[in-house]
XYZ file of C-alpha atoms in Angstrom:
621
model
C 79.998 99.371 144.668
C 78.408 102.032 142.386
C 75.161 103.577 143.651
C 72.211 103.584 141.239
C 68.858 105.480 141.371
C 65.968 103.754 143.137
C 63.948 103.688 139.903
C 66.703 101.718 138.224
C 66.909 99.335 141.151
C 63.177 98.717 140.893
C 63.316 98.024 137.154
C 62.451 94.525 135.989
C 64.185 92.674 133.137
C 61.063 93.112 131.000
C 61.037 96.915 131.458
C 64.766 97.102 130.780
C 64.322 95.082 127.570
C 61.740 97.607 126.311
C 63.986 100.527 127.224
C 66.946 98.824 125.543
C 64.976 98.431 122.296
C 64.006 102.122 122.293
C 67.601 103.107 123.140
C 68.927 101.098 120.192
C 66.405 102.708 117.831
C 67.448 106.155 119.043
C 71.139 105.216 118.838
C 70.702 103.987 115.258
C 68.887 107.173 114.233
C 71.536 109.409 115.836
C 74.390 107.370 114.294
C 72.841 107.554 110.835
C 72.315 111.302 111.215
C 75.939 111.789 112.314
C 77.230 109.661 109.430
C 75.038 111.513 106.913
C 76.130 114.917 108.217
C 79.782 113.865 108.302
C 79.632 112.469 104.762
C 77.951 115.647 103.544
C 80.549 117.837 105.253
C 83.395 115.635 103.972
C 82.009 115.957 100.457
C 81.907 119.746 100.744
C 85.439 119.860 102.161
C 86.835 117.478 99.545
C 85.131 119.484 96.804
C 86.501 122.826 98.071
C 90.057 121.542 98.519
C 90.107 119.917 95.082
C 88.671 123.049 93.452
C 91.398 125.085 95.141
C 94.084 122.698 93.860
C 92.611 122.690 90.346
C 92.425 126.501 90.420
C 96.078 126.829 91.365
C 97.216 124.441 88.629
C 94.781 125.949 86.128
C 96.060 129.485 86.740
C 99.594 128.298 86.057
C 98.546 126.588 82.799
C 96.455 129.602 81.722
C 99.346 132.000 82.358
C 101.623 129.776 80.262
C 99.106 129.827 77.420
C 98.856 133.631 77.636
C 102.648 133.891 77.564
C 102.795 131.622 74.494
C 100.080 133.672 72.756
C 101.955 136.915 73.454
C 105.151 135.396 72.088
C 103.309 134.404 68.901
C 101.910 137.951 68.563
C 105.140 139.898 69.087
C 107.132 138.943 65.948
C 104.501 139.836 63.299
C 103.763 143.186 64.988
C 107.174 144.481 63.978
C 106.734 143.741 60.249
C 104.273 146.576 59.373
C 106.435 149.110 61.212
C 109.545 148.042 59.282
C 107.787 147.864 55.925
C 106.138 151.287 56.372
C 109.661 152.768 56.332
C 110.930 150.545 53.483
C 112.008 152.391 50.303
C 110.640 149.719 47.945
C 107.184 150.098 49.541
C 107.381 153.891 49.068
C 108.521 153.466 45.451
C 105.685 151.062 44.602
C 103.041 153.320 46.179
C 104.321 156.502 44.528
C 105.431 155.187 41.096
C 102.895 152.345 40.623
C 105.132 151.036 37.865
C 105.048 147.296 36.998
C 108.751 146.986 37.828
C 108.458 148.517 41.306
C 105.312 146.503 42.105
C 106.957 143.287 40.885
C 109.983 143.933 43.126
C 107.665 144.570 46.089
C 105.684 141.375 45.396
C 108.856 139.321 45.443
C 110.089 141.041 48.615
C 106.835 140.379 50.456
C 106.909 136.777 49.245
C 110.395 136.327 50.679
C 109.510 137.955 54.000
C 106.536 135.622 54.560
C 108.663 132.522 54.086
C 111.030 133.710 56.810
C 108.422 134.804 59.380
C 105.354 133.333 61.013
C 103.031 135.638 59.110
C 100.336 134.139 56.876
C 100.336 136.884 54.243
C 101.748 140.397 53.721
C 100.146 142.953 51.403
C 100.205 146.670 50.624
C 97.181 148.795 49.692
C 96.869 152.284 48.321
C 94.949 155.064 49.980
C 91.838 153.830 48.180
C 92.031 150.426 49.915
C 92.924 148.371 46.796
C 95.834 145.947 47.257
C 98.693 146.732 44.846
C 101.125 144.016 46.046
C 100.886 140.843 48.114
C 103.049 137.945 49.249
C 100.527 135.544 47.621
C 100.586 137.312 44.243
C 101.389 134.011 42.490
C 98.412 132.119 43.986
C 94.871 131.869 42.566
C 93.538 133.539 45.742
C 95.953 136.469 45.427
C 94.970 139.603 47.327
C 96.271 141.874 44.545
C 93.465 144.035 43.202
C 91.053 143.291 46.078
C 89.283 146.181 47.776
C 89.852 146.361 51.533
C 88.608 149.881 52.153
C 85.630 148.513 54.093
C 87.890 146.682 56.556
C 88.314 148.267 59.992
C 92.049 147.619 59.985
C 92.382 149.765 56.814
C 90.270 152.664 58.045
C 91.845 152.474 61.496
C 95.383 152.630 60.107
C 94.490 155.547 57.829
C 93.014 157.458 60.780
C 95.370 156.652 63.685
C 98.440 155.236 61.953
C 98.089 151.635 63.145
C 95.331 149.075 63.835
C 94.740 145.423 64.754
C 91.637 143.567 63.649
C 90.663 139.864 63.858
C 88.408 138.770 61.018
C 87.559 136.065 58.502
C 89.392 136.652 55.242
C 86.992 137.680 52.473
C 89.220 135.983 49.849
C 90.946 133.120 51.725
C 87.976 132.490 54.066
C 90.508 131.761 56.815
C 90.389 133.551 60.180
C 93.352 135.584 61.350
C 94.619 138.745 62.994
C 95.268 141.672 60.641
C 97.944 144.124 61.842
C 98.161 147.290 59.746
C 100.254 150.447 59.631
C 99.932 153.577 57.516
C 102.719 154.446 55.060
C 103.387 158.192 55.186
C 105.073 160.189 52.441
C 106.353 163.722 52.227
C 102.973 165.043 51.078
C 100.716 162.780 53.144
C 99.577 159.126 53.433
C 100.629 156.805 50.612
C 98.852 153.626 51.646
C 98.709 150.880 54.262
C 100.912 147.837 55.002
C 98.998 144.828 56.351
C 100.240 141.566 57.848
C 97.861 138.705 58.516
C 98.774 136.040 60.997
C 96.947 132.765 61.609
C 96.984 130.660 64.738
C 96.699 127.109 63.379
C 99.855 125.830 65.086
C 98.939 127.472 68.398
C 95.468 125.939 68.278
C 96.955 122.538 67.462
C 99.297 122.785 70.451
C 96.385 123.690 72.712
C 94.296 120.861 71.300
C 96.944 118.280 72.247
C 96.501 119.201 75.931
C 92.913 117.849 75.707
C 91.675 120.771 77.811
C 89.435 123.320 76.042
C 90.939 126.794 75.745
C 89.701 129.769 73.752
C 90.392 133.476 73.262
C 87.517 135.930 72.873
C 87.404 139.611 71.889
C 85.795 142.554 73.679
C 82.328 141.468 72.421
C 82.851 137.906 73.667
C 83.271 136.353 70.191
C 85.621 133.328 70.221
C 88.602 134.039 67.927
C 91.209 131.384 68.745
C 90.229 128.000 70.184
C 91.445 124.452 70.693
C 87.905 123.264 69.781
C 87.414 124.180 66.075
C 83.613 123.990 66.262
C 83.596 126.739 68.916
C 85.185 129.379 66.636
C 83.025 132.486 66.232
C 80.618 131.378 68.959
C 80.087 133.849 71.810
C 80.619 133.756 75.562
C 77.379 135.704 76.084
C 74.401 136.446 73.795
C 75.149 139.532 71.642
C 72.882 142.552 71.728
C 71.062 143.454 68.510
C 73.112 146.629 67.800
C 76.427 144.791 68.282
C 75.257 141.852 66.154
C 74.117 144.218 63.401
C 77.445 146.075 63.475
C 79.425 142.811 63.167
C 77.219 141.565 60.318
C 77.619 144.861 58.458
C 81.431 144.754 58.749
C 81.556 141.138 57.473
C 84.132 140.559 60.217
C 83.135 136.946 60.746
C 81.361 136.202 57.460
C 78.118 134.296 57.952
C 79.131 132.694 61.271
C 76.030 132.054 63.464
C 77.485 133.991 66.485
C 75.436 131.946 68.947
C 76.480 131.331 72.587
C 78.922 128.567 73.482
C 77.512 125.260 74.834
C 78.560 126.315 78.358
C 75.778 126.398 80.946
C 75.003 126.522 84.672
C 77.899 128.764 85.742
C 78.703 128.835 89.467
C 80.950 131.820 90.160
C 83.737 131.125 92.659
C 85.566 134.443 92.179
C 85.772 137.245 89.636
C 87.729 135.069 87.182
C 86.930 131.496 88.266
C 83.662 129.582 87.895
C 82.333 126.035 87.741
C 80.465 125.409 84.499
C 78.989 122.576 82.460
C 80.255 122.319 78.895
C 79.405 120.082 75.956
C 82.504 119.352 73.877
C 82.503 117.519 70.525
C 82.529 113.773 70.907
C 81.667 113.783 74.619
C 78.690 114.306 76.896
C 77.964 117.231 79.190
C 80.667 117.474 81.885
C 81.685 119.817 84.692
C 84.710 122.081 84.162
C 86.563 124.717 86.147
C 86.603 127.842 83.976
C 89.479 130.294 84.486
C 89.480 133.625 82.671
C 92.451 135.969 82.314
C 93.198 139.043 80.219
C 95.736 138.902 77.376
C 98.120 141.861 77.880
C 98.578 144.337 75.000
C 95.210 143.258 73.531
C 91.507 143.592 74.337
C 91.206 139.788 74.371
C 90.533 137.366 77.216
C 91.660 133.750 77.467
C 89.301 131.189 78.975
C 90.705 127.830 80.087
C 88.486 124.867 80.999
C 89.930 122.323 83.419
C 88.027 119.003 83.736
C 86.684 119.033 87.283
C 84.028 116.340 87.501
C 86.291 113.303 87.912
C 88.908 114.964 90.206
C 86.210 116.451 92.467
C 84.383 113.120 92.664
C 87.637 111.342 93.523
C 88.498 113.909 96.212
C 85.001 113.639 97.722
C 85.177 109.851 97.655
C 88.574 109.853 99.340
C 87.472 112.316 102.036
C 84.278 110.371 102.718
C 86.194 107.117 103.041
C 88.521 108.837 105.487
C 85.564 110.099 107.537
C 83.994 106.635 107.516
C 87.306 105.172 108.621
C 87.191 107.434 111.678
C 83.457 107.420 112.434
C 82.731 103.703 112.066
C 85.190 102.636 114.806
C 83.898 105.410 117.088
C 80.277 104.429 116.518
C 81.191 100.775 117.032
C 82.875 101.711 120.318
C 79.800 103.702 121.397
C 77.572 100.746 120.499
C 79.771 98.451 122.516
C 79.621 100.771 125.531
C 75.827 101.048 125.217
C 75.490 97.287 124.983
C 77.773 96.870 127.950
C 75.767 99.384 130.014
C 72.490 97.686 129.105
C 73.970 94.307 129.888
C 75.064 95.601 133.280
C 71.590 97.020 133.927
C 69.972 93.745 132.898
C 72.354 91.856 135.139
C 71.602 94.143 138.069
C 67.854 93.845 137.440
C 68.104 90.073 137.311
C 70.075 90.080 140.546
C 67.453 92.310 142.180
C 64.676 89.961 141.081
C 66.576 86.948 142.338
C 67.252 88.714 145.639
C 63.534 89.502 146.068
C 62.577 85.886 145.380
C 65.333 84.430 147.505
C 65.217 86.654 150.591
C 65.772 83.659 152.717
C 68.981 82.812 150.946
C 70.882 85.742 152.433
C 74.180 83.926 152.621
C 74.055 82.831 148.988
C 73.002 86.332 147.919
C 75.896 87.847 149.901
C 78.331 85.500 148.241
C 76.992 86.472 144.806
C 77.382 90.159 145.595
C 80.905 89.569 146.895
C 81.853 87.788 143.709
C 80.336 90.627 141.668
C 82.372 93.106 143.731
C 85.552 91.098 143.169
C 84.958 91.035 139.427
C 84.373 94.780 139.404
C 87.558 95.395 141.387
C 89.488 93.144 139.004
C 88.162 95.105 136.060
C 89.145 98.357 137.779
C 92.625 96.972 138.437
C 92.903 95.877 134.789
C 91.854 99.343 133.630
C 94.434 100.979 135.873
C 97.141 98.595 134.677
C 96.234 99.282 131.047
C 96.248 103.037 131.669
C 99.705 102.806 133.285
C 101.029 100.828 130.291
C 99.617 103.421 127.869
C 101.341 106.222 129.773
C 104.661 104.329 129.638
C 104.271 103.759 125.890
C 103.463 107.442 125.316
C 106.576 108.482 127.234
C 108.678 106.047 125.197
C 107.288 107.441 121.919
C 108.034 111.020 123.024
C 111.585 110.015 123.968
C 112.094 108.180 120.636
C 110.918 111.222 118.702
C 113.255 113.437 120.712
C 116.233 111.128 120.020
C 115.424 111.070 116.277
C 115.409 114.864 116.156
C 118.685 115.074 118.109
C 120.200 112.519 115.723
C 119.330 114.649 112.675
C 120.842 117.756 114.289
C 123.979 115.846 115.298
C 124.337 114.458 111.773
C 123.982 117.933 110.296
C 126.583 119.405 112.713
C 129.021 116.569 111.961
C 128.645 117.173 108.227
C 129.085 120.951 108.355
C 132.100 121.038 110.758
C 133.901 118.300 108.857
C 135.331 120.821 106.363
C 136.927 123.253 108.914
C 138.103 120.278 111.056
C 139.891 118.859 108.018
C 141.489 122.254 107.440
C 142.530 122.462 111.144
C 144.172 119.050 110.828
C 146.098 120.203 107.774
C 147.232 123.409 109.517
C 148.260 121.412 112.627
C 150.360 119.020 110.557
C 152.010 121.965 108.806
C 152.698 123.681 112.156
C 154.436 120.524 113.460
C 156.679 120.507 110.377
C 157.434 124.226 110.810
C 158.371 123.681 114.478
C 160.679 120.823 113.542
C 162.348 123.163 111.034
C 162.576 125.964 113.672
C 160.249 128.153 111.542
C 158.335 129.591 114.462
C 156.790 132.450 112.501
C 155.110 130.082 110.031
C 154.029 127.785 112.850
C 152.582 130.728 114.726
C 150.675 131.789 111.604
C 149.186 128.278 111.275
C 148.209 128.264 114.976
C 146.419 131.579 114.450
C 144.557 130.099 111.513
C 143.602 127.101 113.674
C 142.210 129.456 116.347
C 140.169 131.288 113.724
C 138.815 128.018 112.355
C 137.749 126.859 115.829
C 135.733 130.048 116.089
C 134.411 129.190 112.648
C 133.261 125.763 113.937
C 131.365 127.442 116.773
C 129.700 129.801 114.336
C 128.755 126.909 112.020
C 127.211 125.065 114.982
C 125.103 128.098 115.824
C 124.103 128.449 112.152
C 123.066 124.787 111.981
C 120.991 125.230 115.141
C 119.286 128.144 113.433
C 118.709 125.946 110.355
C 117.147 123.220 112.531
C 114.762 125.831 113.982
C 113.965 127.092 110.520
C 115.406 130.434 111.598
C 116.885 133.109 109.318
C 119.984 135.295 109.677
C 119.369 138.931 108.756
C 120.489 139.692 105.195
C 123.077 142.407 104.525
C 125.146 143.495 101.496
C 128.062 141.058 100.976
C 130.866 141.200 98.372
C 130.457 138.129 96.181
C 134.216 138.048 95.456
C 135.054 137.816 99.191
C 132.558 134.960 99.617
C 134.238 132.979 96.801
C 137.727 133.697 98.153
C 136.693 132.637 101.693
C 135.324 129.316 100.430
C 138.542 128.627 98.481
C 140.667 129.368 101.569
C 138.770 126.765 103.626
C 139.171 124.140 100.900
C 142.865 124.865 100.103
C 144.350 122.498 102.697
C 141.904 119.682 102.167
C 142.246 119.683 98.387
C 145.942 120.582 98.185
C 147.188 119.871 94.683
C 143.662 119.670 93.238
C 142.546 123.299 93.467
C 144.239 123.907 90.111
C 141.064 122.462 88.630
C 139.153 125.524 89.872
C 138.839 128.084 87.065
C 137.329 131.111 88.801
C 136.340 134.254 86.924
C 136.390 136.792 89.779
C 133.340 139.062 89.885
C 133.843 142.835 90.158
C 134.707 143.980 93.713
C 131.698 146.284 93.690
C 129.248 143.429 92.989
C 127.344 142.743 96.192
C 124.457 140.427 97.009
C 122.012 140.284 99.899
C 122.858 137.553 102.425
C 125.322 136.578 105.147
C 128.942 135.914 104.200
C 129.363 132.916 106.508
C 126.241 131.149 105.305
C 126.950 131.872 101.630
C 130.484 130.480 102.103
C 128.849 127.272 103.397
C 126.893 127.008 100.143
C 129.981 127.477 97.935
C 132.093 125.091 100.067
C 129.462 122.355 99.567
C 129.306 122.936 95.791
C 133.127 123.227 95.328
C 133.728 120.125 97.444
C 131.121 118.052 95.555
C 132.591 119.125 92.199
C 136.213 118.390 93.201
C 135.279 114.992 94.665
C 133.352 114.110 91.500
C 136.494 114.916 89.415
C 138.907 112.957 91.632
C 141.276 110.910 89.453
C 139.937 112.231 86.123
C 142.221 113.674 83.460
C 141.521 117.247 82.375
C 139.424 117.915 85.487
C 137.963 121.425 85.465
C 135.504 123.313 87.677
C 134.409 126.675 86.230
C 133.026 129.381 88.522
C 131.511 132.555 87.062
C 129.089 135.279 88.128
C 126.688 137.393 86.097
C 124.241 140.156 86.941
C 120.985 141.034 85.232
C 118.632 143.711 86.571
C 118.042 142.851 90.242
C 119.291 139.260 89.948
C 122.842 137.888 90.372
C 123.644 134.363 89.198
C 126.670 132.333 90.265
C 127.366 129.144 88.281
C 129.544 126.210 89.379
C 130.014 123.697 86.544
C 132.298 120.686 86.204
C 133.156 118.216 83.468
C 132.649 115.179 85.685
C 130.531 112.061 85.077
C 127.284 113.765 86.138
C 124.766 112.885 88.834
C 122.937 109.525 88.535
C 119.268 110.045 87.560
C 118.034 108.234 90.680
C 119.970 110.669 92.890
C 119.138 113.734 90.726
C 115.360 113.287 91.095
C 115.568 113.709 94.897
C 118.800 115.685 95.052
C 117.588 118.124 97.689
C 116.017 115.455 99.943
C 117.744 114.901 103.346
C 120.109 111.897 103.555
C 120.043 111.382 99.779
C 123.653 110.815 98.667
C 125.808 108.727 96.357
C 128.893 108.929 98.611
C 129.765 105.990 100.832
C 130.475 108.254 103.831
C 128.184 111.129 102.891
C 125.201 112.185 104.973
C 123.205 113.784 102.158
C 122.661 117.057 104.043
C 124.993 119.502 102.269
C 122.731 120.396 99.357
C 119.644 120.452 101.607
C 121.306 123.004 103.887
C 122.612 124.978 100.892
C 119.163 125.183 99.337
C 117.641 126.379 102.612
C 120.367 129.038 103.097
C 119.822 130.450 99.601
C 116.028 130.398 100.068
C 116.424 132.327 103.366
C 117.766 135.261 101.329
C 115.110 135.155 98.614
C 117.090 133.097 96.079
C 117.000 129.582 94.656
C 119.313 126.894 93.245
C 118.963 125.170 89.859
C 120.854 122.067 88.726
C 121.374 120.390 85.374
C 123.432 117.233 84.901
C 124.404 114.865 82.125
C 127.257 112.786 80.746
C 129.285 115.957 80.046
C 129.143 117.252 83.619
C 127.003 119.031 86.206
C 126.060 122.708 86.520
C 124.675 124.361 89.673
C 123.214 127.888 89.248
C 122.644 130.017 92.359
C 120.225 132.952 92.025
C 120.673 135.754 94.603
C 119.194 139.229 95.069
C 121.484 142.078 94.068
C 122.343 144.419 96.934
C 120.952 147.920 96.596
C 118.157 146.818 94.225
C 114.865 148.589 94.688
């Protein structure tokens, strides 16, 4: 029987009831404090993890937008350079005859219709436009004075300039790209191309996530929110504001700060802000800022963060409650049980004091209490033993599942050389019957080599199961292809004619391991040949190409294609459309290629399937 302090033994049921009430009050206060702290911590953790996820996705989207903006900028930049060397431009600037200017007007008009430029025009050294692509329109630039524009003065001084401004005739914003036209005796004039970003802004607007590009002063130039154009990311200083007003760069735009407040910096280019967008109330966004290469601009991208962060916090708090509530309930149960035991002991002590003369009855009560306690102890021990047995069974089941996956992978990978061994053995038997010992001996040698190959494959698959990597070394791509074809020759006798291989140059080498790369090609060749089984005009094309530090090897067939349900999870283990397939070949192939810094792409349709393997070129810096 457990020994208890004398003070506890002397406690009465009334004293224990008072202590129990105070204990429950303290327990409730501690439990509420723990729950509050846990919910607060879960909210912080859910917020940080969701912000990290939003940042990662937002950076990817922002980089795509920057790439699209650069692509839009590149084409028009070449036009001023080409036109500055054009003979018709030189003739119009030197002769100034109506015929030469008319020819230049028509040429500029034709160039605009075939490019993404908004307008093309040519000015003299005095800044007056002598020809323009919009010469037929009421808002023609011909005859307008642009000498006050920075893109004109910049081109005259340095030879070229870029300047974003509001058109003083068209009243439409755009980027002006200018280049000086030089003659034998000095400058003749300036060629200017204006490009507008309406389509780009429309594409950004469809994403329903605010994005804008600002210049070195922080003035918004390009934006998916039209009402934000020519607002500023920060308040402008008086000298800068006066300079912009004097240049008429943005007309009479107010140049006031954007409705973006309460920034909380997370890093140098990421912050949490509150923004007020048209048609909606103030909301929290994740603001990502990145520079636009080849310009002085910056792109800011706002990712809605309020709803995702709230959802992540709610989910994390529910998870914490799901863990804490059962634990607190268990603690409450144990406290209640302890208090019940103390109350029972106190009641027994009081009864014993009152019934000293009933020693025998008291002894019997204590014996029964002891028996119950021993029974509880026995039950606890039995339960503990059962839990240990169940844990051991779970460990053993997990071990068997892992061994089953490894065994399935080994069976799949050695199936190809085993099939080849069988074919060589059958051929050797025929050679022996025909007394062709030399051929039989050659087949037996091949069988011995393939058995070594099986051992090597087993070791490689063990390494794959451990997520290990074989050291990469320069390997001839041609020898890898030839090795894979040799292993498939016996199994697909009569069907290898469908392989149309364009051999790569002998000097072309990639980084990897020949054995493991052969495994990849064997899987792809086998899948393609099996997909073409019984089809007329079956063809599997294999070709390699090199570009910079990258080597691509394509395996394409004209089969029926991969079903969409299989294609979506093509590289998932045990995903296969074959009746006897294990669905491990492509998984192993993908992992082998990834071990050497490459990757596999696949496209499939009714006209066939194409696998593209990207590998690192050997000797690349």
